[in-house]
Coordinates of C-alpha atoms and ligand atoms in Angstrom, one line a residue:
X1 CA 13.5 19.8 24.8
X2 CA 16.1 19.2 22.5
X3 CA 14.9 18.4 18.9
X4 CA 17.5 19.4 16.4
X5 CA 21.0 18.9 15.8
X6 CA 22.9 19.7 19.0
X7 CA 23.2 16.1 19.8
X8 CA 24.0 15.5 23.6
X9 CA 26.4 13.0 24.2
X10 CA 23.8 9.9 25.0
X11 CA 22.4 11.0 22.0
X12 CA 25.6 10.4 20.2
X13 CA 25.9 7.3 22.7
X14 CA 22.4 6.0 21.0
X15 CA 22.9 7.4 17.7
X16 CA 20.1 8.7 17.6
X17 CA 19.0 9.3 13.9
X18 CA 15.5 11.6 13.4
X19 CA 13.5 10.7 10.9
X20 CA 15.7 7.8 10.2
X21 CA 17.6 9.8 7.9
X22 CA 20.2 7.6 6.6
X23 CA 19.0 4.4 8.4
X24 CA 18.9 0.9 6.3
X25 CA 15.2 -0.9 7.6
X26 CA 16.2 -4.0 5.7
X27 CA 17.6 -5.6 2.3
X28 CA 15.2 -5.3 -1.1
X29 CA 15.6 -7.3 -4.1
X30 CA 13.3 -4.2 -6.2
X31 CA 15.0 -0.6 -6.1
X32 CA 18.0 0.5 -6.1
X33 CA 18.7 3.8 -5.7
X34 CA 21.9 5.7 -6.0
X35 CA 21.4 9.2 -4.5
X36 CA 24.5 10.9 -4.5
X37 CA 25.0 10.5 -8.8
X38 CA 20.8 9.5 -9.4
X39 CA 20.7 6.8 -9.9
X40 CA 17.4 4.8 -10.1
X41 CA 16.7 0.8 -11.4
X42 CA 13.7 -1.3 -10.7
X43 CA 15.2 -4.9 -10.5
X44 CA 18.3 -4.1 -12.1
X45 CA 17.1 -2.0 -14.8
X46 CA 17.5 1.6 -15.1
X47 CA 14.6 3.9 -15.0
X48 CA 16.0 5.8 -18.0
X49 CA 15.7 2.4 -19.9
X50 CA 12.3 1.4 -18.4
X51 CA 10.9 5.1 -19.0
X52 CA 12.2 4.6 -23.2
X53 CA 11.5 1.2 -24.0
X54 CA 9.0 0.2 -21.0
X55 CA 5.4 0.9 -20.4
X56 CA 3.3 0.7 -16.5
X57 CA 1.9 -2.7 -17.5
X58 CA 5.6 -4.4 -18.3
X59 CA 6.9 -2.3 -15.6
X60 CA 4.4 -3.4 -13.1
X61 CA 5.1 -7.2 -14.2
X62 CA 9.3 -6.7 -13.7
X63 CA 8.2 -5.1 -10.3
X64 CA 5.8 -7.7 -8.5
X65 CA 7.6 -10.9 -10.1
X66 CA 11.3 -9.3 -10.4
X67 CA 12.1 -10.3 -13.8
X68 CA 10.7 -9.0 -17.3
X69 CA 8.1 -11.1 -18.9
X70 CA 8.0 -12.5 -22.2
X71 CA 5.5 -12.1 -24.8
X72 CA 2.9 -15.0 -23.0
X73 CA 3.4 -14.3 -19.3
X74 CA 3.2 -9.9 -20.3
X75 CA -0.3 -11.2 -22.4
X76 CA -1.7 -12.9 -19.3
X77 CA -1.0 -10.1 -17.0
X78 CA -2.1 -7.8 -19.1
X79 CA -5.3 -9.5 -18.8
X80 CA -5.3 -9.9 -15.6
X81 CA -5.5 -6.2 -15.4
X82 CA -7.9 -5.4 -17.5
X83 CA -10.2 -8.1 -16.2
X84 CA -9.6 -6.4 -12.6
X85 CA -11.7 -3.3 -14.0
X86 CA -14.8 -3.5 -11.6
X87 CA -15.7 -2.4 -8.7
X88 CA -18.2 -3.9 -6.5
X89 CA -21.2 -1.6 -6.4
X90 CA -21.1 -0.5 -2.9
X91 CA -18.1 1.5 -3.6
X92 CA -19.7 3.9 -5.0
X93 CA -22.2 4.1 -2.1
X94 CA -19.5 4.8 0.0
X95 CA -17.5 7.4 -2.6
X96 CA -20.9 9.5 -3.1
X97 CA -21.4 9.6 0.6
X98 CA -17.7 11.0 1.4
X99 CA -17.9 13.2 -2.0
X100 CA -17.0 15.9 -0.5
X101 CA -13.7 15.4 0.8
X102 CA -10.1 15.7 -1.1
X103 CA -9.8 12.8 -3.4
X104 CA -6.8 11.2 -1.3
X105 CA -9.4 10.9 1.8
X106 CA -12.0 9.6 -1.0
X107 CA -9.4 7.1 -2.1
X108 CA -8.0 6.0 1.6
X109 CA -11.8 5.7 2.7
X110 CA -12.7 3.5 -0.4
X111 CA -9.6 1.3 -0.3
X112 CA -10.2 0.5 3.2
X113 CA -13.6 -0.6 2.4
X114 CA -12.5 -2.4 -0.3
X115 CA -11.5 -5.3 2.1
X116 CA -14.9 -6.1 3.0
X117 CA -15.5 -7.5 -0.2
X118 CA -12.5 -9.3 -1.0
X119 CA -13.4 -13.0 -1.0
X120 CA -9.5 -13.9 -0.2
X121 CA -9.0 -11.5 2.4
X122 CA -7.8 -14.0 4.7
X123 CA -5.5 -15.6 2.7
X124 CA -1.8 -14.2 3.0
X125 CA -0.2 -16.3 0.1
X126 CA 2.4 -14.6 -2.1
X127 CA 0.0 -15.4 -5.2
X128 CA -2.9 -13.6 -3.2
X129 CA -0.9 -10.5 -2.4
X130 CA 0.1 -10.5 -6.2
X131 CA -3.9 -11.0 -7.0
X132 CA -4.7 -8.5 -4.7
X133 CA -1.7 -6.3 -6.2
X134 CA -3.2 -6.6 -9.7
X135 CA -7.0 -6.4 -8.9
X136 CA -6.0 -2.5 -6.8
X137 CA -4.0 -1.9 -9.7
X138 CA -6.7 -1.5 -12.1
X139 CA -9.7 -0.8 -9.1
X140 CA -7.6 2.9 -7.8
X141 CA -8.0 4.4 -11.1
X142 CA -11.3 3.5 -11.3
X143 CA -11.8 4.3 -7.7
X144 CA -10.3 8.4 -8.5
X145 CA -12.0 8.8 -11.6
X146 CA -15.5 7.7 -10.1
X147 CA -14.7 10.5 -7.4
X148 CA -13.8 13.1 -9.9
X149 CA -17.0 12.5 -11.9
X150 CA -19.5 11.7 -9.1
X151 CA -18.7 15.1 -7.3
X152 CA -19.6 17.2 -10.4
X153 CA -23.3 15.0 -10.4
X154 CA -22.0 13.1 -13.1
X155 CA -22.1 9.1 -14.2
X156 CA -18.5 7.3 -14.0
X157 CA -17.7 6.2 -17.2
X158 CA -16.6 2.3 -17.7
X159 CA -13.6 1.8 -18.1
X160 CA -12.6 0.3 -21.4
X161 CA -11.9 -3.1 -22.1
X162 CA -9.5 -2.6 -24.0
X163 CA -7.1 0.2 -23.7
X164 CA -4.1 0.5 -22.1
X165 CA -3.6 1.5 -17.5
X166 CA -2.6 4.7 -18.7
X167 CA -4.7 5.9 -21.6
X168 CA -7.9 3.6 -19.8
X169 CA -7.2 6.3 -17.1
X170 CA -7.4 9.3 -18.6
X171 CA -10.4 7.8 -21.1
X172 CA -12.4 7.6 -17.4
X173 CA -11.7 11.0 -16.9
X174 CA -14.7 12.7 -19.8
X175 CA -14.8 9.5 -21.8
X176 CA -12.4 10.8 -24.6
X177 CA -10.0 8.5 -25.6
X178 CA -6.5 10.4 -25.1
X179 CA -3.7 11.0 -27.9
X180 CA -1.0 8.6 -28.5
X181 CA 1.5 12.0 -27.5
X182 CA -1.0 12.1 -24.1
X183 CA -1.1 8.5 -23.6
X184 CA 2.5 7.8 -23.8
X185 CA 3.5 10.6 -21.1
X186 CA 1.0 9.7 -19.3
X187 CA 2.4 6.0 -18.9
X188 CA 5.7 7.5 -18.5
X189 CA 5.1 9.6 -15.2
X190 CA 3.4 6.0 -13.9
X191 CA 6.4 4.1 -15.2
X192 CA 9.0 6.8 -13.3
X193 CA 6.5 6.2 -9.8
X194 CA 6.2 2.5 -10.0
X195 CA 8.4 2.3 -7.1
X196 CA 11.0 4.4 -5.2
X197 CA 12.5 2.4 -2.2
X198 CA 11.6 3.2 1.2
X199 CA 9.9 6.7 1.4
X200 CA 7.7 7.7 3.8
X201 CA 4.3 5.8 2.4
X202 CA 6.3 2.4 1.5
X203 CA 7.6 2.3 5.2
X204 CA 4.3 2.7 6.3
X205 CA 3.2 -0.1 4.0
X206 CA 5.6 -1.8 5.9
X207 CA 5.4 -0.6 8.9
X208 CA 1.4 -2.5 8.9
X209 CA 2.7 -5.4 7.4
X210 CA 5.0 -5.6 10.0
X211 CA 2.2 -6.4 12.3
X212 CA 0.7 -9.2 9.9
X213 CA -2.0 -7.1 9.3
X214 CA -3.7 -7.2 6.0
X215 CA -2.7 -5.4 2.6
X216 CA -5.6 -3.4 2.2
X217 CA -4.8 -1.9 5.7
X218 CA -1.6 -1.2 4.6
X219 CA -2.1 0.5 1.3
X220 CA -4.5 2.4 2.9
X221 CA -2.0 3.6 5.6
X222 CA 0.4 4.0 2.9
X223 CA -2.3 6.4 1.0
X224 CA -2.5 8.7 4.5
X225 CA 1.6 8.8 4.4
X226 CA 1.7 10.3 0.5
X227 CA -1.3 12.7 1.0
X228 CA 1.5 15.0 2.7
X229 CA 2.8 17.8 1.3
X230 CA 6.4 16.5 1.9
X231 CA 5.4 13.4 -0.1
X232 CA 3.3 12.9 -2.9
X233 CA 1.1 16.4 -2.7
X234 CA 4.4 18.2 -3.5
X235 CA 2.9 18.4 -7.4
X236 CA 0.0 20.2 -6.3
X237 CA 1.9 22.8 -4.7
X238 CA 4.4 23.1 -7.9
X239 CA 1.4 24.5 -10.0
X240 CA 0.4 26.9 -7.0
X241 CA 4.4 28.0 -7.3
X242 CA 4.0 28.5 -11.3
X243 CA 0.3 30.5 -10.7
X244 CA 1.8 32.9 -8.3
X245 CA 5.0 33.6 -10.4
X246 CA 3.0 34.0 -13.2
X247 CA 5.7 34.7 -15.6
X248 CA 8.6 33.9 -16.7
X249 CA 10.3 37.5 -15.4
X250 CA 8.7 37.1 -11.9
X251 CA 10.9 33.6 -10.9
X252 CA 13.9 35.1 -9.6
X253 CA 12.2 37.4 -7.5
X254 CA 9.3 34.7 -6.3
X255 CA 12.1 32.5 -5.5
X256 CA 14.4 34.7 -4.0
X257 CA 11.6 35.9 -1.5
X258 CA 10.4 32.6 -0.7
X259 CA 13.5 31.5 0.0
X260 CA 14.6 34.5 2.3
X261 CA 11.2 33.5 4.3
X262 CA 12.7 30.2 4.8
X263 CA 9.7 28.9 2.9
X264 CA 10.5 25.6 0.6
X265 CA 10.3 25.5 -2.9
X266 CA 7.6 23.0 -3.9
X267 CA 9.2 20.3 -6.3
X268 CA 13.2 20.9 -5.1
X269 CA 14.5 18.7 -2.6
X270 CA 14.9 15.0 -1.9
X271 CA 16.0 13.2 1.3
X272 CA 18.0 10.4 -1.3
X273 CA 18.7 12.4 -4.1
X274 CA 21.5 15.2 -4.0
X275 CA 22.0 15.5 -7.4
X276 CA 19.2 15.1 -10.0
X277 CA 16.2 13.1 -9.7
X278 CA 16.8 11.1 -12.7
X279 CA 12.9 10.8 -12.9
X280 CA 12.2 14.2 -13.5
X281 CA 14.3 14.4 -16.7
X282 CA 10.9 12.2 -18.8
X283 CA 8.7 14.5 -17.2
X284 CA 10.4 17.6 -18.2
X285 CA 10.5 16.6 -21.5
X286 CA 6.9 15.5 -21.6
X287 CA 5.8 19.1 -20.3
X288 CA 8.1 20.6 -23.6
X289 CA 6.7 18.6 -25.6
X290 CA 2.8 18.8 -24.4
X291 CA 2.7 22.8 -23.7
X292 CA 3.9 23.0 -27.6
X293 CA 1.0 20.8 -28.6
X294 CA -1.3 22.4 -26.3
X295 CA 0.1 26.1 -27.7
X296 CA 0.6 26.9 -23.8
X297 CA 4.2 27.3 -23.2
X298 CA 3.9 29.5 -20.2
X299 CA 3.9 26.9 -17.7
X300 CA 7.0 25.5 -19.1
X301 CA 9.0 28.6 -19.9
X302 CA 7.8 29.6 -16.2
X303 CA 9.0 26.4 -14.5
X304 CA 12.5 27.0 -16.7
X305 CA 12.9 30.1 -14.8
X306 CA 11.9 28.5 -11.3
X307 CA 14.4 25.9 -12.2
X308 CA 17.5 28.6 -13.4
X309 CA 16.7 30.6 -10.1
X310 CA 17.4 27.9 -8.1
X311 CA 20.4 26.6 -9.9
X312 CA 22.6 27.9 -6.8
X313 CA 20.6 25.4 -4.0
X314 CA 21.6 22.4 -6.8
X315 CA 26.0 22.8 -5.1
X316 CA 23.8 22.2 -1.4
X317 CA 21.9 19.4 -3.5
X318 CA 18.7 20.6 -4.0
X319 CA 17.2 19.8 -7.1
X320 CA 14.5 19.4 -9.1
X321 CA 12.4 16.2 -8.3
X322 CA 9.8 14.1 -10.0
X323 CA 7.1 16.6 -8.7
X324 CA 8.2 19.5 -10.0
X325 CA 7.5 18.4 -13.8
X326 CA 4.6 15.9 -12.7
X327 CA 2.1 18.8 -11.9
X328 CA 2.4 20.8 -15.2
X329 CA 1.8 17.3 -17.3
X330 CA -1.5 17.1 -15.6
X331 CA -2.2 20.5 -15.7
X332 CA -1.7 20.6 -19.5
X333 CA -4.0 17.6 -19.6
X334 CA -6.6 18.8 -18.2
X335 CA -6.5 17.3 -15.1
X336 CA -8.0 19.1 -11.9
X337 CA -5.0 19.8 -9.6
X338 CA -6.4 17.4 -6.6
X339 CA -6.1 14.8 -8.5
X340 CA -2.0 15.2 -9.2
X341 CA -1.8 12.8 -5.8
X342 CA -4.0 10.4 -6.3
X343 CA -2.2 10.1 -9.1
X344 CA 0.9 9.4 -7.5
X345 CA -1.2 6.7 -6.0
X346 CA -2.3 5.3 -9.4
X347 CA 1.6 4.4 -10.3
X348 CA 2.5 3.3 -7.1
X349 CA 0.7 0.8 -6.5
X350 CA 2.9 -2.1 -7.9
X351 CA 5.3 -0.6 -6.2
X352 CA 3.5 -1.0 -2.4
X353 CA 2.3 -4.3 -3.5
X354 CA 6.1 -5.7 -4.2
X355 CA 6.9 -4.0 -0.9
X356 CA 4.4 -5.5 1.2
X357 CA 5.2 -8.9 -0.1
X358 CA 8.8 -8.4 0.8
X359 CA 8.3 -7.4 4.0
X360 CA 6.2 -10.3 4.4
X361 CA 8.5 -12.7 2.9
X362 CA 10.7 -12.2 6.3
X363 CA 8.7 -10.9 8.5
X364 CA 9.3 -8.7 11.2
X365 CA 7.7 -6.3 13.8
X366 CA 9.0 -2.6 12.7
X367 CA 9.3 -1.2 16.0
X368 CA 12.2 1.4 16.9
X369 CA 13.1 3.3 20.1
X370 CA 12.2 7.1 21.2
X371 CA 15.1 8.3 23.2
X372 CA 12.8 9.9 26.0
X373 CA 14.0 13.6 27.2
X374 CA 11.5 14.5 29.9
X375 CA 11.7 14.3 33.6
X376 CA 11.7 11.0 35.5
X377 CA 11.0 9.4 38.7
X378 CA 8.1 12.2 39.6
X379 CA 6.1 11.6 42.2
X380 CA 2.5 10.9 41.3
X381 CA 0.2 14.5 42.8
X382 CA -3.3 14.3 43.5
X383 CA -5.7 16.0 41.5
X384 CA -7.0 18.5 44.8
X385 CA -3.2 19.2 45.5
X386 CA -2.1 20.0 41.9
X387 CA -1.5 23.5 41.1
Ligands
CMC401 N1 13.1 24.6 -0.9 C1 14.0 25.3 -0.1 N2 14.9 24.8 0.7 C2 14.9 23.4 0.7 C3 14.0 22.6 0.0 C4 13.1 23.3 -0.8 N3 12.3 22.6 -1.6 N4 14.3 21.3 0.3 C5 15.3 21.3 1.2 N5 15.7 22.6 1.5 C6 16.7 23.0 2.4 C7 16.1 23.1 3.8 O1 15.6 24.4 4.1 C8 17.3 22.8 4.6 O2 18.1 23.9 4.8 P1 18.9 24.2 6.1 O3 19.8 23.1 6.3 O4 19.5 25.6 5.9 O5 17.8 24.2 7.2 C9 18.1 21.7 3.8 O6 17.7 22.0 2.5 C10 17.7 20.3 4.1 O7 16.3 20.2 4.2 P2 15.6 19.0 4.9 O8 14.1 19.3 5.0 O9 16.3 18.7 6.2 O10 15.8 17.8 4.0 P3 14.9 16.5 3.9 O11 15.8 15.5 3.3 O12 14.3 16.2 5.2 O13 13.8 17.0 2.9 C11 12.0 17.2 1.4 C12 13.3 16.4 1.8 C13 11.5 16.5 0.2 C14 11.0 17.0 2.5 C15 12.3 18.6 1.2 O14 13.3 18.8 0.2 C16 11.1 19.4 0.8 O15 10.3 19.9 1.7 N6 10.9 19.7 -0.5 C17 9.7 20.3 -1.0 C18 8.5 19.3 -1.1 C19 8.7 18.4 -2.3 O16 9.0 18.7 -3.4 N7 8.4 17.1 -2.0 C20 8.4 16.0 -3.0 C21 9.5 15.0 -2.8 S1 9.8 14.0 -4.2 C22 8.4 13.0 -4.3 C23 8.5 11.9 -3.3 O17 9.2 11.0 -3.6 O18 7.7 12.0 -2.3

């Protein structure tokens, strides 16, 4: 069977591209992405900008209506959001029951379920996917937190009615309100994964949509797509890397024998990005900054070495990526490492939303061709004559 890159020539013929590497699906008003010099804007506006000046609840705004607001329209979201805090009791029925499991299969299973008890769940309006947008917005946090807290035997806490996405998040999390420092990078790293194109969980998102099924069954396909190691559990894996160095001294080696193993480094690599992820750059500060404050600079001077060992990879155009950073803020949080996806899913939920509604917008069943590579034209064998 021929998998990898010794194209026949009907593959060639068909072009065939695996894992549509390369492919354009359609035209997007929302992200732009420059891969080859790393480029990333969220309606025309640079993430470097967005990650200074910006925070989630603006950003989510510019991403679901495609402009900034002003002062009134950012006050009204804003409200929106935090009037979206609650979630109808049965949820937690059904997160105590599936407890157990890793908090991406917590969150997929309570999303989905989540649909039952949306009164406009028929309703396909752009202002409904935008309501619906909002309302997940604030209900996933809520949703992970409730998890995290319920599996030690413990009461969620309510979420404040006042704070911020990003420090209302981490307030859920023992019921300590977090630092401004905290808060800020925090918002950051959901700022820098608002939104990032058409990776492998937004496809999906679209992908569903594509069949005019509804959003919740889409952004809970689009939580099974990031759960993957490839994806959005990448982050998890980066702090596993930075326990098993250990120290600073031990990167080259580490990296030199996972690399001779053909084994991949956990937080290098993009399928867009062949020079740096410009995301990671707001996270790498944050975790400078954060393992200073927290007097634990090991996991920093420790990812410095990672990242120096595999300066060589960076002329074949692996770099560091928005995971590689992401982990270690969490970890120097406080936060228990599987939650660093779900986390993932916290920020990117404006992103899915806008996606789904642009997908809707003009529709179209998402349906590509296999080139098939097996025999043909067998004659069908009955079952006493088989071999
Ligand atoms: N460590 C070692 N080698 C790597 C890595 C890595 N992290 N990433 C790519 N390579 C090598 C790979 O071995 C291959 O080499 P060769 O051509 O000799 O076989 C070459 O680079 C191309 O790799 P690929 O898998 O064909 O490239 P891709 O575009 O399909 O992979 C990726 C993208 C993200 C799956 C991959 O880079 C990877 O597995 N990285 C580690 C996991 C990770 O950090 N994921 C988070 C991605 S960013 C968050 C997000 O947006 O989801």
């Amino acid at each position: 069977m021929n998998w990898g890159l010794e194209v026949s020539m009907t593959e060639k013929e068909i072009s065939l591209n695996r894992g549509l590497q390369g492919v354009y699906l359609d035209r997007t008003q929302t992200t732009f992405i420059d891969g080859k010099n790393g480029v990333l804007e969220y309606s025309g506006y640079n993430i470097h900008d967005l990650a200074e000046n910006s925070n989630f609840e603006e950003t989510s705004y510019l991403l679901m209506y495609g402009k900034l607001p002003n002062k009134k329209q950012l006050e009204v979201f804003d409200k929106s959001l935090k009037n979206a805090r609650k979630l109808p009791e049965k949820i937690y029925d059904v997160i105590e029951i599936v407890k157990d499991s890793h908090p991406m299969d917590v969150l997929r299973t309570a999303i989905s379920t989540l649909s039952s008890f949306d009164e406009d769940r028929e309703d396909f309006s752009e202002e409904a996917i935008i309501r619906k947008g909002i309302k997940l917005t604030s209900q996933v946090p809520m949703i992970v937190m409730a998890h995290y807290r319920m599996r030690k035997g413990l009461d969620p806490i309510e979420p404040s009615k006042t704070l911020a996405h990003a420090s209302n998040f981490l307030y859920m999390l023992e019921g300590e309100e977090p630092t401004k420092d905290t808060a800020r990078l925090m918002d950051i790293d959901f700022v820098v994964h608002a939104d990032h194109g058409c990776n492998a969980s937004a496809f999906t998102t679209r992908v569903v949509t594509g069949t005019n099924a509804d959003f919740y069954g889409a952004i809970t396909a689009g939580i099974a797509a990031l759960s993957g190691p490839s994806h959005g559990g990448a982050a998890e894996g980066v702090m596993e890397l930075a326990r098993d160095v250990g120290k600073a001294d031990n990167a080259a080696n580490h990296v030199k024998k996972l690399l001779s193993n053909r084994e991949r480094v956990m937080g290098f690599g993009h399928r867009v990005y062949k020079s740096a992820d410009p995301r990671a750059k707001h996270l790498k500060e944050g975790v400078k900054k954060l393992s200073k404050e927290k007097g634990q600079t090991e996991w920093y001077d420790i990812l410095l070495a990672v990242q120096e060992a595999m300066r060589p990879y960076a002329r074949r155009g692996i770099h560091a990526n928005v995971d590689f950073f992401a982990g270690a803020v969490y970890y120097l949080i406080g936060i228990p490492k599987d939650l660093f996806v779900p986390i993932f899913a916290v920020g990117r939920i404006p992103g899915w939303t806008i996606q789904i509604l642009e997908q809707m917008r003009h529709n179209i069943l998402i349906r590509p061709l296999l080139h098939y590579t097996g025999s043909r034209e067998k004659l069908y064998v009955s079952i006493d004559k088989r071999d």
